[in-house]
Coordinates of C-alpha atoms in Angstrom, one line a residue:
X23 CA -21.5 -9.8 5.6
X24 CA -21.1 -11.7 2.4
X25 CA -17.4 -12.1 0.5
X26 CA -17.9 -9.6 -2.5
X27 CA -19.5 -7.1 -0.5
X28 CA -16.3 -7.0 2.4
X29 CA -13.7 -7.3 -1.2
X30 CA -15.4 -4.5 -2.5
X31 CA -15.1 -2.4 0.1
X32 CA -11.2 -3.4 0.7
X33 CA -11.3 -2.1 -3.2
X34 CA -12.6 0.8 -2.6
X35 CA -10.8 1.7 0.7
X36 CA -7.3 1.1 -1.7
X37 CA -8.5 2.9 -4.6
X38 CA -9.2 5.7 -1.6
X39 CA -5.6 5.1 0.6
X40 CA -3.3 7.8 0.0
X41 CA -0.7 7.3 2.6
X42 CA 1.4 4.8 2.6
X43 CA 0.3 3.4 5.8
X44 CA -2.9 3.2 4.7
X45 CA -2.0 1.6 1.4
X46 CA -0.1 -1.1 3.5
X47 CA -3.0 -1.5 6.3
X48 CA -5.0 -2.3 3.1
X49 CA -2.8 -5.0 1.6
X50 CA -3.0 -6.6 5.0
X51 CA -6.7 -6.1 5.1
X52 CA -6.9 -8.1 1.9
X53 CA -4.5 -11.0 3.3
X54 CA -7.0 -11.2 6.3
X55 CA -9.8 -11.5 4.2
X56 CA -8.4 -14.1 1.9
X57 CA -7.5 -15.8 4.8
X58 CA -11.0 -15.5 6.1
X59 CA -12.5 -16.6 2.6
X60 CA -10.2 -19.4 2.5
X61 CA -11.4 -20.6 6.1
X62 CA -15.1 -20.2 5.2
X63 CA -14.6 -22.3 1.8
X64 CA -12.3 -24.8 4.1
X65 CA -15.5 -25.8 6.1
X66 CA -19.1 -25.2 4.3
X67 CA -17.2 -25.4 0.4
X68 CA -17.4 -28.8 -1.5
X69 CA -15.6 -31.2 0.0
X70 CA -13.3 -31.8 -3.1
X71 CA -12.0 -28.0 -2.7
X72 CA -12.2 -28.1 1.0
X73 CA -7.5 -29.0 1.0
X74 CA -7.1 -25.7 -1.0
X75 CA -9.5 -23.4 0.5
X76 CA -7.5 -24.5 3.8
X77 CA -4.4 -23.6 2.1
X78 CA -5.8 -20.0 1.1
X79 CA -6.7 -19.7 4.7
X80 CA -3.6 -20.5 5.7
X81 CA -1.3 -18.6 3.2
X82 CA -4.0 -14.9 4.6
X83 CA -4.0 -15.5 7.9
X84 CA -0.3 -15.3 7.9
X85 CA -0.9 -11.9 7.6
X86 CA -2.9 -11.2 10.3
X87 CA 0.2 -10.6 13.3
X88 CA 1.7 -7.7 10.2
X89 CA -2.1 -6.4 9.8
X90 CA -2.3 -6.1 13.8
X91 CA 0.5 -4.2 14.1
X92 CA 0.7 -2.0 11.2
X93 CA -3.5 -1.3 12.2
X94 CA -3.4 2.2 13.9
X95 CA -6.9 2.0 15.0
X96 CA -10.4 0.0 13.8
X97 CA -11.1 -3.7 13.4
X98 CA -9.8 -6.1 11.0
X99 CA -12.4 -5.9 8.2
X100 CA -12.2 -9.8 7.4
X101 CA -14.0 -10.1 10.7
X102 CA -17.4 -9.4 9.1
X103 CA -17.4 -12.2 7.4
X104 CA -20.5 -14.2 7.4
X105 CA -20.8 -15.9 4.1
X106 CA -19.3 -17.0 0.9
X107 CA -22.7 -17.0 -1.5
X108 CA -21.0 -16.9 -4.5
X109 CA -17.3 -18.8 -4.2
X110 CA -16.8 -18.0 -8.6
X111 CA -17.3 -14.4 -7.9
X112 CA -15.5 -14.0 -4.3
X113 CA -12.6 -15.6 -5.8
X114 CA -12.4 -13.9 -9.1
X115 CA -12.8 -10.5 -6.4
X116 CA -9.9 -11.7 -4.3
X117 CA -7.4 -11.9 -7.4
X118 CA -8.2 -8.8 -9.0
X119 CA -7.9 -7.0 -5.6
X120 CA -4.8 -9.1 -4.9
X121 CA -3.3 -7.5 -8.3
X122 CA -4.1 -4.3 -7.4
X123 CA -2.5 -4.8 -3.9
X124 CA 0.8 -5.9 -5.7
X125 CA 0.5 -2.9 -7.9
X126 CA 0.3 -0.5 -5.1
X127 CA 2.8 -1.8 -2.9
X128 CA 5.3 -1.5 -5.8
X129 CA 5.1 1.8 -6.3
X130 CA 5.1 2.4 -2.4
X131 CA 8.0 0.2 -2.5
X132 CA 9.8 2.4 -5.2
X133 CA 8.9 5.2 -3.9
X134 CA 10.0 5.3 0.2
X135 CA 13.5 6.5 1.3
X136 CA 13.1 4.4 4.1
X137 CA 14.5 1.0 4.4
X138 CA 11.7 -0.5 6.9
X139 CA 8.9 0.5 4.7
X140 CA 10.6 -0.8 1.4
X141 CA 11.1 -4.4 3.3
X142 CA 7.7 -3.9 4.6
X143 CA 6.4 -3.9 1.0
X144 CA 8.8 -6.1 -0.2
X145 CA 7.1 -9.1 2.2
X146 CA 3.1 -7.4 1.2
X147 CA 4.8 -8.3 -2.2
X148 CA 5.7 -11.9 -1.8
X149 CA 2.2 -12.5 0.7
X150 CA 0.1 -11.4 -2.0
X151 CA 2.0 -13.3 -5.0
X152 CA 1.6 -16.4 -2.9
X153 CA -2.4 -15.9 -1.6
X154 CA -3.0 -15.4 -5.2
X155 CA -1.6 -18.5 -6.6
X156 CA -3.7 -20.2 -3.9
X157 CA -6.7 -18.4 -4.6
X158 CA -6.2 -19.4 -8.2
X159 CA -5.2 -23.5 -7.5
X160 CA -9.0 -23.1 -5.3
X161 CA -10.4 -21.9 -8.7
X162 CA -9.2 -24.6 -10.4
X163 CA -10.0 -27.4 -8.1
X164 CA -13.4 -25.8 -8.2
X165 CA -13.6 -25.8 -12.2
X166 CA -12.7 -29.3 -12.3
X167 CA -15.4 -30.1 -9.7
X168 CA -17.8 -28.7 -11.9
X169 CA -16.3 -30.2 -15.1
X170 CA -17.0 -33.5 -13.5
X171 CA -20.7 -32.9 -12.7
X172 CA -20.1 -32.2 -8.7
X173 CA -21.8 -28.9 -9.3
X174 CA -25.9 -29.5 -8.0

């Protein structure tokens, strides 16, 4: 399944996630798939991008022991990845959904009575905030391929 496809249905699975377990399975579902972008880009994306799509893949996939564990049941949704067809639009995907993840998790974070959960949103948090930086330094090494005529 192609990037934008799988981030708009992590989208759409947050905008639908009312518990708070769910909202968190979701941030970690996004982490994954970043990660999984990131790995795709890291071996078929242009070879001047190829260091930071690693570093995406790297900074998501640290997510994926938290996603296993806080998964009550169904498959890691990132696994359906098959393509990146459009690296400009999966990436500008990833960082909206990205925000959105931070957004949720802050008000689950301000919301729970429960010391575990607010820590467990607390490091969502701080996962997201870094995947997103990476997903934008991979947009920039990406723009600057193209401003220098490595687009064909």
């Amino acid at each position: 399944m192609d990037a934008v496809r799988l981030i708009g249905a992590t989208r759409t699975a947050l905008a639908q996630a009312r518990a708070v377990h769910d909202i968190v399975t979701e941030a970690w579902q996004t982490q994954a798939l970043a990660g999984a972008v990131g790995g795709h880009l890291a071996v078929h994306g242009p070879f001047e991008a190829r260091a930071a799509a690693g570093s995406l893949s790297e900074a998501g996939s640290r997510a994926s022991g938290a996603l296993r564990q806080t998964l009550r049941a169904g498959a890691i949704r990132a696994g359906q990845l098959t393509e990146v067809r459009d690296p400009w639009s999966a990436l500008a995907g990833l960082c909206g959904l990205l925000g959105e993840v931070g957004i949720a998790l802050v008000g689950v974070a301000c919301s729970s009575d429960e010391d575990a959960m607010y820590w467990q949103c607390i490091e969502a948090i701080d996962a997201a905030d870094e995947t997103s930086d990476r997903v934008r330094w991979l947009q920039r090494r990406l723009a600057l391929r193209e401003r220098e005529g490595g687009a064909a």
